[in-house]
CSV table of C-alpha atoms and ligand atoms in Angstrom, one decimal:
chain,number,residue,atom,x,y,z
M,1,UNK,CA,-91.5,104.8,-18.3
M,2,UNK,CA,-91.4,103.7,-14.5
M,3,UNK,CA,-88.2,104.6,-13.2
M,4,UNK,CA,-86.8,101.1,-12.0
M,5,UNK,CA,-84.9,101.3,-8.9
M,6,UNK,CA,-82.8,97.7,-8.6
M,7,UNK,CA,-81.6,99.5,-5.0
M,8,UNK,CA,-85.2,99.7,-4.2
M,9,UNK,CA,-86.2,96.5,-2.7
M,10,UNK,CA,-84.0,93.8,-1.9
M,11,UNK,CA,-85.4,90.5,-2.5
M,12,UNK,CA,-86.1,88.1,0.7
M,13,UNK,CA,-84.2,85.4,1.1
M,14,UNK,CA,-87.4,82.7,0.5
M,15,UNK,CA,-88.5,84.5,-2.4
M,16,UNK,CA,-87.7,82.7,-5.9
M,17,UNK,CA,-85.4,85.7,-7.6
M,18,UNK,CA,-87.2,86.7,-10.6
M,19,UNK,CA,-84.7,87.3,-14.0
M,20,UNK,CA,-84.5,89.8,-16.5
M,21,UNK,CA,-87.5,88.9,-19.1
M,22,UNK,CA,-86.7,90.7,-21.8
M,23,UNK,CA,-89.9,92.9,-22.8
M,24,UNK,CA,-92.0,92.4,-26.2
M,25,UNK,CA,-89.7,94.7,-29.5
M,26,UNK,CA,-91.5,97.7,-29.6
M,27,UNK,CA,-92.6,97.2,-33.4
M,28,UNK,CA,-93.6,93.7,-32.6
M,29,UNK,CA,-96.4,95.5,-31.6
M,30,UNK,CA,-97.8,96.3,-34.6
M,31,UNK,CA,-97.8,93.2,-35.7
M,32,UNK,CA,-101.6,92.8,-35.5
M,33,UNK,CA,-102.2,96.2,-37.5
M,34,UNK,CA,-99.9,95.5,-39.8
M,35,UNK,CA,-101.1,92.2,-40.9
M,36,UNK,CA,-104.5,93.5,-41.0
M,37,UNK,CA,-103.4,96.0,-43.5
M,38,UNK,CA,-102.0,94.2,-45.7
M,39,UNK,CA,-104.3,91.6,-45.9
M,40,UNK,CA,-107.5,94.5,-46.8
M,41,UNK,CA,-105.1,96.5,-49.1
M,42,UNK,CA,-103.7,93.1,-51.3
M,43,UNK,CA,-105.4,93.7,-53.9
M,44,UNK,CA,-105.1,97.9,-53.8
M,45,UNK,CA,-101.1,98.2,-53.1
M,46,UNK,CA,-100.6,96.9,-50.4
M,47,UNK,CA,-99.5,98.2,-47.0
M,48,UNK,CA,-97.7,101.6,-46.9
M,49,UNK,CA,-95.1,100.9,-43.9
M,50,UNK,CA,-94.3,104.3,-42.1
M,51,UNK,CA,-93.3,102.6,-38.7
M,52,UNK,CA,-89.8,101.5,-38.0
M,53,UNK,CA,-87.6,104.5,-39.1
M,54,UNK,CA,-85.3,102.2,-41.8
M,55,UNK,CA,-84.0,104.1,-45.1
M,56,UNK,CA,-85.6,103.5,-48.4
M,57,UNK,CA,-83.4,105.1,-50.6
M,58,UNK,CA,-80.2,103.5,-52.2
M,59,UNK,CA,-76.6,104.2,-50.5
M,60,UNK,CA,-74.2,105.9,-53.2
M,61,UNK,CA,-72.9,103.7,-55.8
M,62,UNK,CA,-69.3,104.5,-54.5
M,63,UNK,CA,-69.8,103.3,-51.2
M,64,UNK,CA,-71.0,99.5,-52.7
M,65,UNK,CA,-68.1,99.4,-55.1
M,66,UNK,CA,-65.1,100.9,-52.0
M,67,UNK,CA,-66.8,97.7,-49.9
M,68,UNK,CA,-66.8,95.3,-52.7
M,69,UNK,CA,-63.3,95.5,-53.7
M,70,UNK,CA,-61.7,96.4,-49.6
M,71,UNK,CA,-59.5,93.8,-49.2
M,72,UNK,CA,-60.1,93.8,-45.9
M,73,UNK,CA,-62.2,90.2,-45.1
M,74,UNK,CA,-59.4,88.1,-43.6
M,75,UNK,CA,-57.9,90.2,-41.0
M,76,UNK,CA,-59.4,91.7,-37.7
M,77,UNK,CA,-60.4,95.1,-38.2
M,78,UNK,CA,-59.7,97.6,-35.5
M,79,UNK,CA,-61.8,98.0,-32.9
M,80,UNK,CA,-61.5,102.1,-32.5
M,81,UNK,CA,-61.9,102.3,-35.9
M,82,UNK,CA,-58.7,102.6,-38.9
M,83,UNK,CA,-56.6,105.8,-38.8
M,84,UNK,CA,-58.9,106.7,-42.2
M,85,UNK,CA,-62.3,105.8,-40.7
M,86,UNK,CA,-61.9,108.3,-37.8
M,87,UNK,CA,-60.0,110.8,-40.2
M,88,UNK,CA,-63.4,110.7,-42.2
M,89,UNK,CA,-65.2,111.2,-39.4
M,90,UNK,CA,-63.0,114.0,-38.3
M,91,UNK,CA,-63.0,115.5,-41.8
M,92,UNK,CA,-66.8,115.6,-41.5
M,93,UNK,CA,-67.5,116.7,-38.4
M,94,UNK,CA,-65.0,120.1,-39.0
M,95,UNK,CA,-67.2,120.4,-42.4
M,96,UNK,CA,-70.7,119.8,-41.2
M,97,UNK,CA,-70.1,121.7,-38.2
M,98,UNK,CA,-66.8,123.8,-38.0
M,99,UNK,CA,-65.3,121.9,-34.8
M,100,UNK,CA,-62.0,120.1,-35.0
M,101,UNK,CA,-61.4,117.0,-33.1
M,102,UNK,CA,-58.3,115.3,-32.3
M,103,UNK,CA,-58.9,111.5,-34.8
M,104,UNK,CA,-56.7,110.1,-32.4
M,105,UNK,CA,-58.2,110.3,-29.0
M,106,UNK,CA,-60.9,112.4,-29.9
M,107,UNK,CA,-63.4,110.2,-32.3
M,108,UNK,CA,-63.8,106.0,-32.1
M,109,UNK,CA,-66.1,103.6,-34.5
M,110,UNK,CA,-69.6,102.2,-33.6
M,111,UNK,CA,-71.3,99.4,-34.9
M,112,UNK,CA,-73.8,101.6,-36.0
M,113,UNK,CA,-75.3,103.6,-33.0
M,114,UNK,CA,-78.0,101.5,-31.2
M,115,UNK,CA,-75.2,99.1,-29.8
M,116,UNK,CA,-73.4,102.2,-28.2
M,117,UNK,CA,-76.8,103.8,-26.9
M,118,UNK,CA,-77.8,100.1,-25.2
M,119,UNK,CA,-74.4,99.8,-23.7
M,120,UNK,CA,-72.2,102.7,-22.5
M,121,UNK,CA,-74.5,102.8,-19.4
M,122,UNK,CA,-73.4,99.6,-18.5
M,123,UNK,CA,-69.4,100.2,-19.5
M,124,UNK,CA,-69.8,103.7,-17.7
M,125,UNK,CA,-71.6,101.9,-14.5
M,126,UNK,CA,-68.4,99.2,-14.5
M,127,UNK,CA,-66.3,103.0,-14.3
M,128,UNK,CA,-68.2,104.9,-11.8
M,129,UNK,CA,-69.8,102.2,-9.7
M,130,UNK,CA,-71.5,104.0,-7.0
M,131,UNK,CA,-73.5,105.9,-9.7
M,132,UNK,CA,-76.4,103.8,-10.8
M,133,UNK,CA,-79.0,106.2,-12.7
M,134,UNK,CA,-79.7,107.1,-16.5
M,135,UNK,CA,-81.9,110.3,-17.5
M,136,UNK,CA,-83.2,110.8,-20.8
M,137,UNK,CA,-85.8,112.5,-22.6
M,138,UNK,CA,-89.4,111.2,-21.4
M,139,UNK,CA,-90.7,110.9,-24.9
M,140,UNK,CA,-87.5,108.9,-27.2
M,141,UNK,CA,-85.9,106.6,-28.8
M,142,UNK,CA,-86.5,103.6,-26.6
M,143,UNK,CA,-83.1,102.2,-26.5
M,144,UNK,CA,-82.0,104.8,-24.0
M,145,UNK,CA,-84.1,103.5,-21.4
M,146,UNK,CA,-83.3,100.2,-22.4
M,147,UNK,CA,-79.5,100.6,-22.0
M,148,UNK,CA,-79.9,101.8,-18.4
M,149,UNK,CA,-81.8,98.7,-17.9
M,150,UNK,CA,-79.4,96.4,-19.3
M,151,UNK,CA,-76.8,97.9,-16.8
M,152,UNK,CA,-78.8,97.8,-14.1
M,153,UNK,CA,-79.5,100.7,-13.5
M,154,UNK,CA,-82.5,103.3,-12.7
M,155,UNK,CA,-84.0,104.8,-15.9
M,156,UNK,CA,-85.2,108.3,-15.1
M,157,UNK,CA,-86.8,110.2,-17.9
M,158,UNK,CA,-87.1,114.2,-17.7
M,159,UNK,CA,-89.7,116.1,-18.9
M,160,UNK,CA,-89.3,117.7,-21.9
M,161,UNK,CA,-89.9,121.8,-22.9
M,162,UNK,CA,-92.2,122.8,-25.1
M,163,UNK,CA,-89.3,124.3,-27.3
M,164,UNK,CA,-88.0,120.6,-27.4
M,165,UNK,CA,-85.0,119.6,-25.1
M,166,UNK,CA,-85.2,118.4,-21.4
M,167,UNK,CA,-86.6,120.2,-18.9
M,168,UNK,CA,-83.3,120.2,-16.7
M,169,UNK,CA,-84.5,122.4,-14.1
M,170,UNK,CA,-86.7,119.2,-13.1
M,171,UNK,CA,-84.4,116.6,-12.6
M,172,UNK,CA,-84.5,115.8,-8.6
M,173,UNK,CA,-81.0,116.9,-7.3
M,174,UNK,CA,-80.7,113.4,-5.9
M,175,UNK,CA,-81.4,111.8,-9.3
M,176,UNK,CA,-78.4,114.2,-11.1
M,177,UNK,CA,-76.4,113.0,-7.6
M,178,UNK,CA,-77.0,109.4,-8.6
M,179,UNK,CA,-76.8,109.9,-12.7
M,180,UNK,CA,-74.2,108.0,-14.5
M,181,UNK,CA,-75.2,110.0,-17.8
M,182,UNK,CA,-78.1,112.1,-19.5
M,183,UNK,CA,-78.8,111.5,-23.0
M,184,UNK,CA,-79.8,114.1,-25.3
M,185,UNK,CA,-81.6,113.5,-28.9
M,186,UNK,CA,-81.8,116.2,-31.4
M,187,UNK,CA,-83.0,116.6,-33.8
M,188,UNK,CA,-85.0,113.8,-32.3
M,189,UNK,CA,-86.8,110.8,-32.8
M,190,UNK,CA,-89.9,111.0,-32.3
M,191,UNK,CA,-90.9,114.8,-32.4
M,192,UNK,CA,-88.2,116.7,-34.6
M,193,UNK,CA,-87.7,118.8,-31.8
M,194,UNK,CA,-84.2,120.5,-31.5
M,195,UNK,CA,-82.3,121.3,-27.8
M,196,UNK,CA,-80.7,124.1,-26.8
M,197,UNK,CA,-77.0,121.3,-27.1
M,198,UNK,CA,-75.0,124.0,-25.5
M,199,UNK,CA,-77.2,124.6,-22.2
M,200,UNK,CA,-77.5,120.6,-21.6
M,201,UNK,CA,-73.5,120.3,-21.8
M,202,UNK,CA,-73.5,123.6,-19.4
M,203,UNK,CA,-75.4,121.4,-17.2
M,204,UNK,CA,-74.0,118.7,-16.9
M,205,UNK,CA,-70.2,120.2,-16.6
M,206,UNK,CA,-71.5,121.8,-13.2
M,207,UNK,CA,-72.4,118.4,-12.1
M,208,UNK,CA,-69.6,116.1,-13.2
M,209,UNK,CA,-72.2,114.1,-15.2
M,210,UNK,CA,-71.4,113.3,-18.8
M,211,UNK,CA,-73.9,114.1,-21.3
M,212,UNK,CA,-74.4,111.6,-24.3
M,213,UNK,CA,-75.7,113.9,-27.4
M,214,UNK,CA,-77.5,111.2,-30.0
M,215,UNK,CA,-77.1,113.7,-33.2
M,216,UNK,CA,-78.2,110.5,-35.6
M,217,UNK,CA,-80.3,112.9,-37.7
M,218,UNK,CA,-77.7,115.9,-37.6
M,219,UNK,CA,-78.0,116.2,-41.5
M,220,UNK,CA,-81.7,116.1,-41.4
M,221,UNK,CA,-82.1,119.4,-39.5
M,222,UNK,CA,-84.6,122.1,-40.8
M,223,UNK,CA,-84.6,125.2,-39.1
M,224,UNK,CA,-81.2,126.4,-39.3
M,225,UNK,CA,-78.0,124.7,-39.8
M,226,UNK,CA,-77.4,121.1,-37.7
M,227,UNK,CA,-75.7,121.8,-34.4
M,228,UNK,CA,-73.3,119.4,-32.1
M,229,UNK,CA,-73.2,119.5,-28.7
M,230,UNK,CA,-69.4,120.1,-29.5
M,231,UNK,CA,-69.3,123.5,-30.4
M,232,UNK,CA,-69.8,124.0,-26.9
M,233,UNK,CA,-65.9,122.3,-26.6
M,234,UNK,CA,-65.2,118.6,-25.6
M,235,UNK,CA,-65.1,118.3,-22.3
M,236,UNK,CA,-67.3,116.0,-20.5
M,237,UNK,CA,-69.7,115.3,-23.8
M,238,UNK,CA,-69.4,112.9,-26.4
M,239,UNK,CA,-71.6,113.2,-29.3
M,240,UNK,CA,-73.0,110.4,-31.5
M,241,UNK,CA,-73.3,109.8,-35.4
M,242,UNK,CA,-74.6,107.1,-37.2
M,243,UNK,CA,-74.1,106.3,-41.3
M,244,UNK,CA,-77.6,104.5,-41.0
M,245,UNK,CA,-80.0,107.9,-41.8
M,246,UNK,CA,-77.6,110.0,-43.5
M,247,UNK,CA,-76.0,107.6,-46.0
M,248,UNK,CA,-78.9,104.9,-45.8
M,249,UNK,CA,-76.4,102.6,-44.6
M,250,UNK,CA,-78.4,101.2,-41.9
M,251,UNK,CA,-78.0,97.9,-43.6
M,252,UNK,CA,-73.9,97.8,-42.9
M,253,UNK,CA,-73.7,99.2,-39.2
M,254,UNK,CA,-71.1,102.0,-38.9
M,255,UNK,CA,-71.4,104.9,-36.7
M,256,UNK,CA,-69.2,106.8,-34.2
M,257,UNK,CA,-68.6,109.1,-31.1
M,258,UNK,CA,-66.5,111.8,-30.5
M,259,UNK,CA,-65.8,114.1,-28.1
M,260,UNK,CA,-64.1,114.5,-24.3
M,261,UNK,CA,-60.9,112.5,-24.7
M,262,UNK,CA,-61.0,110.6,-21.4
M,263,UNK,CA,-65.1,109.5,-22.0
M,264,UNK,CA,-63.9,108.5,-25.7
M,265,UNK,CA,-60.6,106.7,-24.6
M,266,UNK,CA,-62.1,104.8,-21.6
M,267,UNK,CA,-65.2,103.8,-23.7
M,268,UNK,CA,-63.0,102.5,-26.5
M,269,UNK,CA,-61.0,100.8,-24.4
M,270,UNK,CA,-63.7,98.8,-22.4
M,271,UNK,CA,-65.5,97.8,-25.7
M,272,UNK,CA,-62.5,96.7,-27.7
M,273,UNK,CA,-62.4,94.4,-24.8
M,274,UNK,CA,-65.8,93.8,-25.6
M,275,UNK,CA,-65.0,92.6,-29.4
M,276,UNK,CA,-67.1,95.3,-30.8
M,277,UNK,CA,-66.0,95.9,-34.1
M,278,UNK,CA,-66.9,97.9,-37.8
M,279,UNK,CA,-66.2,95.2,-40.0
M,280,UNK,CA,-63.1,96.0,-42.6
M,281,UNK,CA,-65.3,96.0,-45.6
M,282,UNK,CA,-67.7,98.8,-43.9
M,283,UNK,CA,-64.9,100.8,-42.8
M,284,UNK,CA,-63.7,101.1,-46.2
M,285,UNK,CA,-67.3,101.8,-47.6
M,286,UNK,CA,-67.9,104.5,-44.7
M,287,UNK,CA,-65.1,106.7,-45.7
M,288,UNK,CA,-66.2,106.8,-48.9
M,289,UNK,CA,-69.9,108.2,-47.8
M,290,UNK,CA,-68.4,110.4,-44.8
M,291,UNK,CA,-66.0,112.3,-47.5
M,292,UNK,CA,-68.9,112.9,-49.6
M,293,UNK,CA,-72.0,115.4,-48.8
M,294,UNK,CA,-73.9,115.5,-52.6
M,295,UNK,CA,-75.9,112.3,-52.0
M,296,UNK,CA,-77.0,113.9,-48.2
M,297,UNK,CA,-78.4,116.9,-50.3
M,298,UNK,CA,-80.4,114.7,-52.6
M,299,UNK,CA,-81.7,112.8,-49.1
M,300,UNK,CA,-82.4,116.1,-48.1
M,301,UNK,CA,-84.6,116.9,-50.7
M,302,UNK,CA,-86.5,113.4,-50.8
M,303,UNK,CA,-87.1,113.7,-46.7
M,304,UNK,CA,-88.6,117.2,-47.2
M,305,UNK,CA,-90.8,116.4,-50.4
M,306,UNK,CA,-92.2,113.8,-48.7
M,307,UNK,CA,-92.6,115.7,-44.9
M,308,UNK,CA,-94.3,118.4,-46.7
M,309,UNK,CA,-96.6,116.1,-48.8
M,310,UNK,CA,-97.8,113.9,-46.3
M,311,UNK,CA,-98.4,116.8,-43.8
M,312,UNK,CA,-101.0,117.8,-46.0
M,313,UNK,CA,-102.7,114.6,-46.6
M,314,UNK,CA,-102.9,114.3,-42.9
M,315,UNK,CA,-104.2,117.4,-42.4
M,316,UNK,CA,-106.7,117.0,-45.8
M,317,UNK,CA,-108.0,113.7,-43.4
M,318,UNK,CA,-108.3,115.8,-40.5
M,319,UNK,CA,-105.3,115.4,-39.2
M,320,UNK,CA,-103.0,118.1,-38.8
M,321,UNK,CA,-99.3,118.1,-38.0
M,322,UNK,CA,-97.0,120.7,-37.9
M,323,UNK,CA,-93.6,120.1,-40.1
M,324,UNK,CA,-91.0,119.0,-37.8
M,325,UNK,CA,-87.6,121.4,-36.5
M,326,UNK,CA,-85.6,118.1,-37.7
M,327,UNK,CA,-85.4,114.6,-38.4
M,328,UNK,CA,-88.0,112.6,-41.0
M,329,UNK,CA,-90.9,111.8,-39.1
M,330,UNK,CA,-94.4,113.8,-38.6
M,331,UNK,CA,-95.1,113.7,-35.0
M,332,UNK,CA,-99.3,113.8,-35.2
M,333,UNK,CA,-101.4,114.9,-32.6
M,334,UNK,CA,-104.1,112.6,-31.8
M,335,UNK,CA,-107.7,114.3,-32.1
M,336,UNK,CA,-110.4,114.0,-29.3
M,337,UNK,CA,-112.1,111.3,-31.5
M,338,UNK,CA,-109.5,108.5,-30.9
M,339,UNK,CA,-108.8,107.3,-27.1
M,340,UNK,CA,-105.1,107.1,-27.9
M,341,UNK,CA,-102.1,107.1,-30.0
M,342,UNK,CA,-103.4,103.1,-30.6
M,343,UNK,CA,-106.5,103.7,-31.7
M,344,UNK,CA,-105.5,106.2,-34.5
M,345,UNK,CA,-102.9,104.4,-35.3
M,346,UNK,CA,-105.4,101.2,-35.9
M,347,UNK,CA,-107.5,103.5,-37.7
M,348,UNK,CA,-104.8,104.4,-40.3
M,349,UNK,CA,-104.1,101.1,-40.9
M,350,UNK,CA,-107.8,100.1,-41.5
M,351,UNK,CA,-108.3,102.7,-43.4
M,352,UNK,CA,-105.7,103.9,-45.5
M,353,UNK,CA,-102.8,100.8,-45.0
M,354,UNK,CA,-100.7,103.1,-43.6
M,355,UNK,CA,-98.6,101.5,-40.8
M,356,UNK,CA,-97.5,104.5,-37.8
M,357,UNK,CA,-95.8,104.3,-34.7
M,358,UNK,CA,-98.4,105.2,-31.7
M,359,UNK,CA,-96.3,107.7,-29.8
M,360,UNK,CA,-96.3,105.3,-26.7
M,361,UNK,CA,-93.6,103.1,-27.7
M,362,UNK,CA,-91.4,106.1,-27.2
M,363,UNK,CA,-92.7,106.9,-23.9
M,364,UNK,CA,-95.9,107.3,-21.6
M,365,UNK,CA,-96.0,111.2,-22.4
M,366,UNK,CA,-96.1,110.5,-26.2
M,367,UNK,CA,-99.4,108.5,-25.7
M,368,UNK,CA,-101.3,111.1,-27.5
M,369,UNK,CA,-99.3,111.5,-30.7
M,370,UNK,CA,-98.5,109.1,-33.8
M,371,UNK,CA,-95.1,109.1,-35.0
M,372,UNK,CA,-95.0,109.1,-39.2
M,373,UNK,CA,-91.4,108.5,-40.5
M,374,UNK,CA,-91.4,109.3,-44.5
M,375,UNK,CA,-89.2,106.4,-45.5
M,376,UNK,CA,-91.7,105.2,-48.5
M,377,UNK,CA,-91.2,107.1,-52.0
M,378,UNK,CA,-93.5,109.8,-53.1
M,379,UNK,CA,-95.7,107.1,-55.4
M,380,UNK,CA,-96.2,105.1,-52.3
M,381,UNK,CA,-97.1,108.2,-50.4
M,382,UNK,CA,-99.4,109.3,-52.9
M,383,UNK,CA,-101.5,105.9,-52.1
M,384,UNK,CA,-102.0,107.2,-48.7
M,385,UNK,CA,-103.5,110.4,-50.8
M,386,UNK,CA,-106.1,108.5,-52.7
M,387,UNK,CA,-107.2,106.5,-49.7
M,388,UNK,CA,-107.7,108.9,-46.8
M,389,UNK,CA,-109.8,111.2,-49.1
T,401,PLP,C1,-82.5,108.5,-32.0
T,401,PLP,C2,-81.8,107.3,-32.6
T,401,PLP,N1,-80.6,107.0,-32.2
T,401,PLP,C3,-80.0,105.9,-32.6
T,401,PLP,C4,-80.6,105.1,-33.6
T,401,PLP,C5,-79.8,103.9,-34.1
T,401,PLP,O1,-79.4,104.0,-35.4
T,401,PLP,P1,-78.2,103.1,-35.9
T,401,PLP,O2,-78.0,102.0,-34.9
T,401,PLP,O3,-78.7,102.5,-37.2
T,401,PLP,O4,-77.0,103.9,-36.1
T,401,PLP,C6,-81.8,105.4,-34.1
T,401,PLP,C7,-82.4,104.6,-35.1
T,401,PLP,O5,-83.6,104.7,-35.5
T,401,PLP,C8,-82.5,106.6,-33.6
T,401,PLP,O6,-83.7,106.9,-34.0
């Protein structure tokens, strides 16, 4: 990603000022492959869609019937969340991690996290005005970049260690002078990689820059137990949860933040103005799921069946990926024999109707990887099995 600079160069007066024109959605992209797929694999099952990231598997049964029967529909619902939906989230964040935070001041409702990720630049640039740059991880979720965009602001990405994490030590000093925010992603999308949480907040309290900790796939962490950036304390960080990949609620939009007080107060403030709401209905539904963890531990178990069993197709086909630290995708080198991340993941397609990511929709440096997320069942996977041999 180009860092955009709108301080850069001023437009001259005579020439025609050129809009934002929003750029093609990533997965629009493979709109070619994937029609090709489907058409050669009709009459053999079909295509075998391991693109976007979006849950298979059911939500629980509990979490349907608490949204069905709410009550909530006619009124408003509240914008920072209800005193039970940030008491859930509260609840779940001292279980899943052993940090207690205030559900008053402390935690505030999403409507589901991509909204928050593509706006709190702007709501933090409309705070902190004479700071106008976003840094995030080079190779990422694309909405980070995005968000810094829609503020207007430069996007920066940092380089990222080979442990996984961002390469602070080579951010500019006038880039962390200018940065509005860094977000972090782990486990993330698209490598699995985990960050050292703790050392990122460190860095970011020496600077007076807040740091922004996407933890959407928390649950989904492999080697060891799933970490927070808050176990390193509150202040100045603000971590982010979404009900989409843990409860496969991505369908009903709830999420949330927590963390530093002020950051969480301010931001709830600014988008309640903003008429961003968790409608009632979902509210309801996501206590239910946040107070429960036994359906996460069957998740857990389809996600790592299915990591394990595709990483060895792969690498049966010549294609060999190591399992990832976190998250549900296999991030798959590209080998010499392919130009680029396209050209395997064209290949796939034409050969085995299997629909991937190329690593370049998350980032210039991921051009020579494939991004496989495991959100088919095993019987679907299995296809992929008996074509690729
Ligand atoms: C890293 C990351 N953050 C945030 C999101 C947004 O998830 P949601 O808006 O469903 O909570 C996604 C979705 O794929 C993601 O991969």
């Amino acid at each position: 990603m180009t860092p955009s600079d709108p301080g850069s160069s001023p437009p001259s007066s005579s020439a025609p000022s050129v809009g934002f024109v929003p750029p093609p959605y990533p997965y629009e992209r493979l709109n070619g492959a994937r029609a090709r797929a489907a058409e050669r694999f009709a009459d053999r099952g079909g295509l075998v869609d391991c693109s976007i990231g979006t849950p298979c598997d059911p939500p629980p049964d509990a979490v349907l019937s608490a949204m069905a029967t709410s009550g909530t529909e006619r009124g408003y619902p509240t914008s920072p969340g209800s005193p039970a939906y940030r008491q859930a989230a509260a609840g779940w964040i001292e279980r899943r991690f052993g940090v207690t935070i205030d559900p008053e001041g402390g935690v505030a409702a999403c409507v589901g996290t991509k909204e928050f990720v593509a706006t709190s630049a702007q709501f933090l640039r409309l705070r902190t005005p004479d700071r106008d740059t976003v840094l995030y991880p080079s190779v990422s979720y694309p909405t980070y970049a995005m968000g810094a965009t829609l503020a207007g602001a430069r996007a920066v990405p940092v380089p990222e260690l080979a442990a996984g994490g961002l390469d602070l030590e080579a951010v500019d000093p006038r880039d962390a002078e200018r940065a509005l925010l860094v977000w972090v992603n782990s486990p993330s999308n698209p490598t699995g990689a985990l960050s050292d949480l703790e050392r990122a907040a460190a860095w970011g309290r020496d600077r007076g820059i807040p740091v922004l900790s996407d933890e959407c796939y928390a649950e989904f962490t492999w080697d060891g137990p799933p970490r927070t950036i808050l176990e390193s304390g509150s202040d100045g960080v603000v971590a982010v949860h979404s009900l989409s990949k843990r409860s496969n609620l991505a369908g009903v939009r709830a999420g949330f933040y927590a963390g530093d007080p002020d950051l969480v107060t301010y931001l709830l403030d600014v988008r309640r103005h903003a008429g961003l709401m968790v409608p009632g209905p979902v509210q309801v539904g996501a206590v239910v799921a946040l107070d429960d963890d036994a359906h996460v531990d069957v998740q857990r178990k389809r996600y790592d069946e299915r990591l394990r069993f595709l990483a060895g197709v792969l690498a049966d086909a010549g294609l060999p990926v190591d399992l990832p630290a976190g998250a549900f995708y296999l991030w798959v080198p590209v080998p010499d024999r392919f130009a680029d991340g396209w050209a395997l993941c064209e290949w796939l397609a034409d050969e085995a109707g299997l629909l991937v990511s190329p690593g370049e929709l998350y980032g210039p440096d991921g051009s020579d990887h494939v991004r496989v997320a495991v959100v088919q069942p095993m019987d679907r996977l299995e296809l992929i099995g008996t074509r690729l041999v």
